[in-house]
PDB file of C-alpha atoms in Angstrom:
ATOM      1  CA  SER A 189     -35.602  30.135  -8.784  1.00  0.00           C
ATOM      2  CA  PRO A 190     -33.286  27.075  -8.690  1.00  0.00           C
ATOM      3  CA  ARG A 191     -30.048  27.483  -6.836  1.00  0.00           C
ATOM      4  CA  ARG A 192     -27.040  28.068  -9.003  1.00  0.00           C
ATOM      5  CA  ILE A 193     -24.158  25.647  -8.559  1.00  0.00           C
ATOM      6  CA  ARG A 194     -20.847  27.372  -8.162  1.00  0.00           C
ATOM      7  CA  PRO A 195     -18.212  26.490 -10.781  1.00  0.00           C
ATOM      8  CA  GLY A 196     -15.925  25.037  -8.117  1.00  0.00           C
ATOM      9  CA  ALA A 197     -18.691  22.823  -6.747  1.00  0.00           C
ATOM     10  CA  GLN A 198     -19.625  21.676 -10.248  1.00  0.00           C
ATOM     11  CA  LYS A 199     -16.011  20.711 -10.925  1.00  0.00           C
ATOM     12  CA  LEU A 200     -15.857  18.791  -7.659  1.00  0.00           C
ATOM     13  CA  LYS A 201     -19.117  17.001  -8.453  1.00  0.00           C
ATOM     14  CA  ASN A 202     -17.733  15.856 -11.824  1.00  0.00           C
ATOM     15  CA  HIS A 203     -14.486  14.645 -10.337  1.00  0.00           C
ATOM     16  CA  PRO A 204     -14.051  10.828 -10.821  1.00  0.00           C
ATOM     17  CA  PHE A 205     -13.405  10.270  -7.114  1.00  0.00           C
ATOM     18  CA  PHE A 206     -16.561  12.150  -6.164  1.00  0.00           C
ATOM     19  CA  ARG A 207     -18.643  10.191  -8.698  1.00  0.00           C
ATOM     20  CA  ALA A 208     -17.178   6.921  -7.426  1.00  0.00           C
ATOM     21  CA  TRP A 209     -18.063   7.921  -3.845  1.00  0.00           C
ATOM     22  CA  LEU A 210     -21.649   8.653  -4.876  1.00  0.00           C
ATOM     23  CA  GLN A 211     -21.938   5.438  -6.863  1.00  0.00           C
ATOM     24  CA  PRO A 212     -23.626   2.517  -5.072  1.00  0.00           C
ATOM     25  CA  GLN A 213     -21.250  -0.173  -3.876  1.00  0.00           C
ATOM     26  CA  SER A 214     -23.181  -2.805  -5.825  1.00  0.00           C
ATOM     27  CA  SER A 215     -22.526  -0.904  -9.057  1.00  0.00           C
ATOM     28  CA  LEU A 216     -18.821  -0.619  -8.263  1.00  0.00           C
ATOM     29  CA  ARG A 217     -18.697  -4.303  -7.409  1.00  0.00           C
ATOM     30  CA  GLY A 218     -20.423  -5.161 -10.694  1.00  0.00           C
ATOM     31  CA  ARG A 219     -17.934  -3.080 -12.642  1.00  0.00           C
ATOM     32  CA  ARG A 220     -14.982  -4.745 -10.911  1.00  0.00           C
ATOM     33  CA  GLU A 221     -16.449  -8.179 -11.639  1.00  0.00           C
ATOM     34  CA  ARG A 222     -16.902  -7.284 -15.311  1.00  0.00           C
ATOM     35  CA  GLU A 223     -13.345  -6.006 -15.556  1.00  0.00           C
ATOM     36  CA  ARG A 224     -12.073  -9.140 -13.827  1.00  0.00           C
ATOM     37  CA  SER A 225     -14.116 -11.295 -16.191  1.00  0.00           C
ATOM     38  CA  ARG A 226     -12.737  -9.496 -19.284  1.00  0.00           C
ATOM     39  CA  ALA A 227      -9.195  -9.923 -17.991  1.00  0.00           C
ATOM     40  CA  ALA A 228      -9.812 -13.618 -17.365  1.00  0.00           C
ATOM     41  CA  GLN A 229     -11.202 -14.103 -20.874  1.00  0.00           C
ATOM     42  CA  ALA A 230      -8.147 -12.392 -22.331  1.00  0.00           C
ATOM     43  CA  ARG A 231      -5.847 -14.755 -20.417  1.00  0.00           C
ATOM     44  CA  LEU A 232      -7.797 -17.763 -21.689  1.00  0.00           C
ATOM     45  CA  ARG A 233      -7.644 -16.644 -25.328  1.00  0.00           C
ATOM     46  CA  PRO A 234      -4.338 -18.430 -26.212  1.00  0.00           C
ATOM     47  CA  LEU A 235      -5.687 -21.706 -24.810  1.00  0.00           C
ATOM     48  CA  ARG A 236      -8.896 -21.417 -26.809  1.00  0.00           C
ATOM     49  CA  ALA A 237      -7.014 -20.527 -29.987  1.00  0.00           C
ATOM     50  CA  LEU A 238      -4.870 -23.648 -29.648  1.00  0.00           C
ATOM     51  CA  ARG A 239      -7.958 -25.728 -28.901  1.00  0.00           C
ATOM     52  CA  ALA A 240      -9.515 -24.493 -32.158  1.00  0.00           C
ATOM     53  CA  GLN A 241      -6.420 -25.605 -34.098  1.00  0.00           C
ATOM     54  CA  MET A 242      -6.486 -28.973 -32.388  1.00  0.00           C
ATOM     55  CA  GLY A 243     -10.190 -29.377 -33.102  1.00  0.00           C
ATOM     56  CA  PHE A 244      -9.637 -28.623 -36.778  1.00  0.00           C
ATOM     57  CA  LEU A 245      -6.937 -31.293 -37.088  1.00  0.00           C
ATOM     58  CA  VAL A 246      -8.922 -33.905 -35.159  1.00  0.00           C
ATOM     59  CA  ASP A 247     -12.039 -33.207 -37.259  1.00  0.00           C
ATOM     60  CA  ALA A 248     -10.024 -33.690 -40.452  1.00  0.00           C
ATOM     61  CA  LEU A 249      -8.622 -36.991 -39.171  1.00  0.00           C
ATOM     62  CA  GLN A 250     -12.049 -38.255 -38.114  1.00  0.00           C
ATOM     63  CA  PHE A 251     -13.597 -37.371 -41.457  1.00  0.00           C
ATOM     64  CA  TYR A 252     -10.710 -39.058 -43.283  1.00  0.00           C
ATOM     65  CA  LEU A 253     -11.084 -42.257 -41.260  1.00  0.00           C
ATOM     66  CA  HIS A 254     -14.828 -42.360 -41.763  1.00  0.00           C
ATOM     67  CA  ALA A 255     -15.279 -41.153 -45.351  1.00  0.00           C
ATOM     68  CA  ASP A 256     -12.012 -42.212 -46.998  1.00  0.00           C
ATOM     69  CA  VAL A 257     -11.077 -45.367 -45.080  1.00  0.00           C
ATOM     70  CA  LEU A 258     -13.860 -47.192 -43.255  1.00  0.00           C
ATOM     71  CA  GLU A 259     -16.819 -46.559 -45.560  1.00  0.00           C
ATOM     72  CA  PRO A 260     -15.234 -47.520 -48.916  1.00  0.00           C
ATOM     73  CA  SER A 261     -13.355 -50.479 -47.415  1.00  0.00           C
ATOM     74  CA  TRP A 262     -16.515 -51.778 -45.761  1.00  0.00           C
ATOM     75  CA  ARG A 263     -18.545 -51.377 -48.960  1.00  0.00           C
ATOM     76  CA  GLN A 264     -15.923 -53.338 -50.873  1.00  0.00           C
ATOM     77  CA  LEU A 265     -15.863 -56.122 -48.271  1.00  0.00           C
ATOM     78  CA  SER A 266     -19.675 -56.306 -48.163  1.00  0.00           C
ATOM     79  CA  SER A 267     -19.840 -56.571 -51.939  1.00  0.00           C
ATOM     80  CA  ARG A 268     -17.279 -59.394 -51.959  1.00  0.00           C
ATOM     81  CA  ILE A 269     -19.213 -61.270 -49.262  1.00  0.00           C
ATOM     82  CA  GLN A 270     -22.553 -60.924 -51.038  1.00  0.00           C
ATOM     83  CA  THR A 271     -21.229 -62.116 -54.397  1.00  0.00           C
ATOM     84  CA  SER A 272     -19.130 -64.987 -53.043  1.00  0.00           C
ATOM     85  CA  SER A 273     -20.244 -68.511 -52.212  1.00  0.00           C
ATOM     86  CA  ASP A 274     -16.825 -69.730 -51.097  1.00  0.00           C
ATOM     87  CA  PHE A 275     -15.675 -69.355 -47.492  1.00  0.00           C
ATOM     88  CA  GLU A 276     -12.009 -69.156 -48.440  1.00  0.00           C
ATOM     89  CA  GLU A 277     -12.729 -66.287 -50.792  1.00  0.00           C
ATOM     90  CA  VAL A 278     -14.607 -64.463 -48.033  1.00  0.00           C
ATOM     91  CA  ALA A 279     -11.687 -65.058 -45.642  1.00  0.00           C
ATOM     92  CA  ARG A 280      -9.259 -63.621 -48.201  1.00  0.00           C
ATOM     93  CA  ALA A 281     -11.526 -60.613 -48.702  1.00  0.00           C
ATOM     94  CA  HIS A 282     -11.595 -60.068 -44.959  1.00  0.00           C
ATOM     95  CA  GLU A 283      -7.812 -60.257 -44.742  1.00  0.00           C
ATOM     96  CA  ALA A 284      -7.553 -57.748 -47.588  1.00  0.00           C
ATOM     97  CA  TYR A 285      -9.996 -55.503 -45.730  1.00  0.00           C
ATOM     98  CA  LEU A 286      -7.892 -55.584 -42.559  1.00  0.00           C
ATOM     99  CA  GLY A 287      -4.712 -54.997 -44.559  1.00  0.00           C
ATOM    100  CA  SER A 288      -6.228 -51.993 -46.303  1.00  0.00           C
ATOM    101  CA  LEU A 289      -7.288 -50.492 -42.980  1.00  0.00           C
ATOM    102  CA  ALA A 290      -3.802 -50.992 -41.532  1.00  0.00           C
ATOM    103  CA  VAL A 291      -2.221 -49.176 -44.479  1.00  0.00           C
ATOM    104  CA  HIS A 292      -4.687 -46.303 -44.458  1.00  0.00           C
ATOM    105  CA  ILE A 293      -4.390 -45.694 -40.721  1.00  0.00           C
ATOM    106  CA  PHE A 294      -0.559 -45.822 -40.883  1.00  0.00           C
ATOM    107  CA  ARG A 295      -0.134 -48.920 -38.727  1.00  0.00           C
ATOM    108  CA  HIS A 296       2.875 -49.848 -40.868  1.00  0.00           C
ATOM    109  CA  VAL A 297       4.720 -46.636 -39.871  1.00  0.00           C
ATOM    110  CA  PRO A 298       5.392 -46.689 -36.109  1.00  0.00           C
ATOM    111  CA  GLU A 299       6.780 -43.130 -36.112  1.00  0.00           C
ATOM    112  CA  VAL A 300       3.531 -41.773 -37.540  1.00  0.00           C
ATOM    113  CA  CYS A 301       1.444 -43.761 -35.071  1.00  0.00           C
ATOM    114  CA  ALA A 302       3.556 -42.345 -32.238  1.00  0.00           C
ATOM    115  CA  ALA A 303       3.151 -38.802 -33.608  1.00  0.00           C
ATOM    116  CA  LEU A 304      -0.635 -39.135 -33.841  1.00  0.00           C
ATOM    117  CA  ASP A 305      -0.770 -40.593 -30.345  1.00  0.00           C
ATOM    118  CA  SER A 306       1.257 -37.631 -29.077  1.00  0.00           C
ATOM    119  CA  VAL A 307      -1.070 -35.199 -30.891  1.00  0.00           C
ATOM    120  CA  LEU A 308      -4.140 -36.725 -29.255  1.00  0.00           C
ATOM    121  CA  ARG A 309      -2.512 -36.746 -25.823  1.00  0.00           C
ATOM    122  CA  SER A 310      -1.676 -33.049 -26.280  1.00  0.00           C
ATOM    123  CA  CYS A 311      -5.326 -32.388 -27.108  1.00  0.00           C
ATOM    124  CA  ALA A 312      -6.456 -34.167 -23.937  1.00  0.00           C
ATOM    125  CA  CYS A 313      -3.932 -32.254 -21.816  1.00  0.00           C
ATOM    126  CA  LEU A 314      -5.011 -28.895 -23.214  1.00  0.00           C
ATOM    127  CA  CYS A 315      -8.698 -29.641 -22.636  1.00  0.00           C
ATOM    128  CA  GLU A 316      -7.931 -30.493 -19.018  1.00  0.00           C
ATOM    129  CA  LEU A 317      -5.840 -27.340 -18.578  1.00  0.00           C
ATOM    130  CA  LEU A 318      -8.505 -25.134 -20.165  1.00  0.00           C
ATOM    131  CA  GLU A 319     -11.311 -26.682 -18.113  1.00  0.00           C
ATOM    132  CA  THR A 320      -9.398 -26.021 -14.888  1.00  0.00           C
ATOM    133  CA  ALA A 321      -8.599 -22.433 -15.917  1.00  0.00           C
ATOM    134  CA  GLU A 322     -12.233 -21.732 -16.853  1.00  0.00           C
ATOM    135  CA  ASP A 323     -13.421 -23.128 -13.514  1.00  0.00           C
ATOM    136  CA  ARG A 324     -10.977 -20.858 -11.698  1.00  0.00           C
ATOM    137  CA  ALA A 325     -12.108 -17.855 -13.741  1.00  0.00           C
ATOM    138  CA  ALA A 326     -15.763 -18.604 -12.951  1.00  0.00           C
ATOM    139  CA  SER A 327     -14.976 -18.967  -9.252  1.00  0.00           C
ATOM    140  CA  ALA A 328     -13.069 -15.689  -9.217  1.00  0.00           C
ATOM    141  CA  SER A 329     -15.904 -13.826 -10.974  1.00  0.00           C
ATOM    142  CA  LEU A 330     -18.237 -14.958  -8.183  1.00  0.00           C
ATOM    143  CA  GLY A 331     -15.968 -13.533  -5.532  1.00  0.00           C
ATOM    144  CA  GLY A 332     -13.808 -16.568  -4.881  1.00  0.00           C
ATOM    145  CA  ASN A 333     -10.190 -16.362  -3.847  1.00  0.00           C
ATOM    146  CA  VAL A 334      -8.897 -18.147  -6.937  1.00  0.00           C
ATOM    147  CA  SER A 335      -6.948 -15.948  -9.369  1.00  0.00           C
ATOM    148  CA  ASP A 336      -8.794 -15.162 -12.594  1.00  0.00           C
ATOM    149  CA  GLY A 337      -8.254 -17.766 -15.317  1.00  0.00           C
ATOM    150  CA  SER A 338      -4.946 -18.787 -13.822  1.00  0.00           C
ATOM    151  CA  TYR A 339      -2.809 -21.517 -15.356  1.00  0.00           C
ATOM    152  CA  GLU A 340       0.865 -22.282 -15.627  1.00  0.00           C
ATOM    153  CA  PRO A 341       2.198 -20.649 -18.820  1.00  0.00           C
ATOM    154  CA  ALA A 342       5.049 -23.159 -18.905  1.00  0.00           C
ATOM    155  CA  GLU A 343       2.574 -26.035 -18.949  1.00  0.00           C
ATOM    156  CA  PHE A 344       0.609 -24.440 -21.792  1.00  0.00           C
ATOM    157  CA  GLU A 345       3.784 -23.754 -23.792  1.00  0.00           C
ATOM    158  CA  LYS A 346       4.891 -27.353 -23.357  1.00  0.00           C
ATOM    159  CA  ILE A 347       1.550 -28.672 -24.654  1.00  0.00           C
ATOM    160  CA  GLN A 348       1.584 -26.216 -27.550  1.00  0.00           C
ATOM    161  CA  ALA A 349       5.149 -27.076 -28.575  1.00  0.00           C
ATOM    162  CA  GLN A 350       4.475 -30.809 -28.442  1.00  0.00           C
ATOM    163  CA  PHE A 351       1.341 -30.446 -30.554  1.00  0.00           C
ATOM    164  CA  TRP A 352       3.034 -28.292 -33.184  1.00  0.00           C
ATOM    165  CA  VAL A 353       6.109 -30.512 -33.479  1.00  0.00           C
ATOM    166  CA  GLN A 354       4.143 -33.743 -33.837  1.00  0.00           C
ATOM    167  CA  SER A 355       1.483 -32.318 -36.159  1.00  0.00           C
ATOM    168  CA  ASP A 356       4.194 -30.804 -38.384  1.00  0.00           C
ATOM    169  CA  PHE A 357       5.933 -34.179 -38.489  1.00  0.00           C
ATOM    170  CA  PHE A 358       2.679 -35.843 -39.527  1.00  0.00           C
ATOM    171  CA  LEU A 359       2.096 -33.345 -42.346  1.00  0.00           C
ATOM    172  CA  GLU A 360       5.658 -33.766 -43.590  1.00  0.00           C
ATOM    173  CA  PHE A 361       5.077 -37.507 -43.699  1.00  0.00           C
ATOM    174  CA  LEU A 362       1.879 -37.007 -45.733  1.00  0.00           C
ATOM    175  CA  ARG A 363       3.652 -34.740 -48.224  1.00  0.00           C
ATOM    176  CA  GLY A 364       6.600 -37.093 -48.597  1.00  0.00           C
ATOM    177  CA  ALA A 365       4.490 -40.238 -48.980  1.00  0.00           C
ATOM    178  CA  HIS A 366       2.204 -38.599 -51.520  1.00  0.00           C
ATOM    179  CA  SER A 367       5.111 -37.131 -53.514  1.00  0.00           C
ATOM    180  CA  ALA A 368       6.823 -40.527 -53.630  1.00  0.00           C
ATOM    181  CA  SER A 369       3.784 -42.277 -55.132  1.00  0.00           C
ATOM    182  CA  PRO A 370       0.962 -39.850 -55.980  1.00  0.00           C
ATOM    183  CA  ASP A 371      -1.024 -42.377 -58.013  1.00  0.00           C
ATOM    184  CA  ALA A 372      -0.828 -45.051 -55.317  1.00  0.00           C
ATOM    185  CA  SER A 373      -1.874 -42.813 -52.432  1.00  0.00           C
ATOM    186  CA  PRO A 374      -4.903 -40.698 -53.391  1.00  0.00           C
ATOM    187  CA  HIS A 375      -6.199 -41.051 -49.827  1.00  0.00           C
ATOM    188  CA  LEU A 376      -3.123 -39.208 -48.551  1.00  0.00           C
ATOM    189  CA  ALA A 377      -3.742 -36.388 -51.015  1.00  0.00           C
ATOM    190  CA  GLN A 378      -7.312 -36.050 -49.773  1.00  0.00           C
ATOM    191  CA  LEU A 379      -6.239 -35.947 -46.138  1.00  0.00           C
ATOM    192  CA  LEU A 380      -3.477 -33.440 -46.870  1.00  0.00           C
ATOM    193  CA  MET A 381      -5.906 -31.218 -48.765  1.00  0.00           C
ATOM    194  CA  ARG A 382      -8.385 -31.263 -45.882  1.00  0.00           C
ATOM    195  CA  ILE A 383      -5.763 -30.300 -43.329  1.00  0.00           C
ATOM    196  CA  ASP A 384      -3.831 -27.730 -45.362  1.00  0.00           C
ATOM    197  CA  PHE A 385      -6.234 -26.717 -48.118  1.00  0.00           C
ATOM    198  CA  ASN A 386      -5.541 -22.985 -47.687  1.00  0.00           C
ATOM    199  CA  GLY A 387      -1.880 -23.190 -46.626  1.00  0.00           C
ATOM    200  CA  PHE A 388      -2.696 -22.189 -43.056  1.00  0.00           C
ATOM    201  CA  TRP A 389      -0.938 -25.182 -41.537  1.00  0.00           C
ATOM    202  CA  SER A 390       2.182 -25.024 -43.675  1.00  0.00           C
ATOM    203  CA  GLY A 391       2.365 -21.250 -44.039  1.00  0.00           C
ATOM    204  CA  GLY A 392       3.261 -20.513 -40.420  1.00  0.00           C
ATOM    205  CA  ASP A 393       0.186 -18.323 -39.772  1.00  0.00           C
ATOM    206  CA  ARG A 394      -0.846 -20.486 -36.842  1.00  0.00           C
ATOM    207  CA  TYR A 395       2.330 -19.498 -34.985  1.00  0.00           C
ATOM    208  CA  ASN A 396       1.306 -15.842 -34.921  1.00  0.00           C
TER     209      ASN A 396
END
């Protein structure tokens, strides 16, 4: 008959330290690597959340420039060129085309241009910070000496604050310009709707 295991021995066998001692070192190493990887992913989560917000804003701006500015302005210029036989008329149409682009991309408002430039520079800085942190996390998961997903919180907070301040300024400009002349600026209404269609940007949810 099989030997009976004494209650005390059974309790010792089930003890966590005893099970860990019996466990192969490779399994323990794998568990530690998984735990380290999960911790690294958790530390990277704020960076990735901000990157998603940045990507949403940049996508909205790109779509606006392509669909609401460049395409209709180019179609109008092409139509004027095809139906005109006078060079001076074509030159005037081209000047009108350039003027329309300048208005629609806010070249006449230096503060807005500076805000958009700051937004894009913040995006580039965050991408660089996130890429470095992900490389460090990958190196650490492979047994490197680099701390998991490490980055300077102060640097991240500075990028985040700059992005939020400048993007909020840009949205306030859009609201003010559209409210001042809603019939003369339908393009601003379209851009504002794309960015803040569900109130996420203006409602403060992105700060949570």
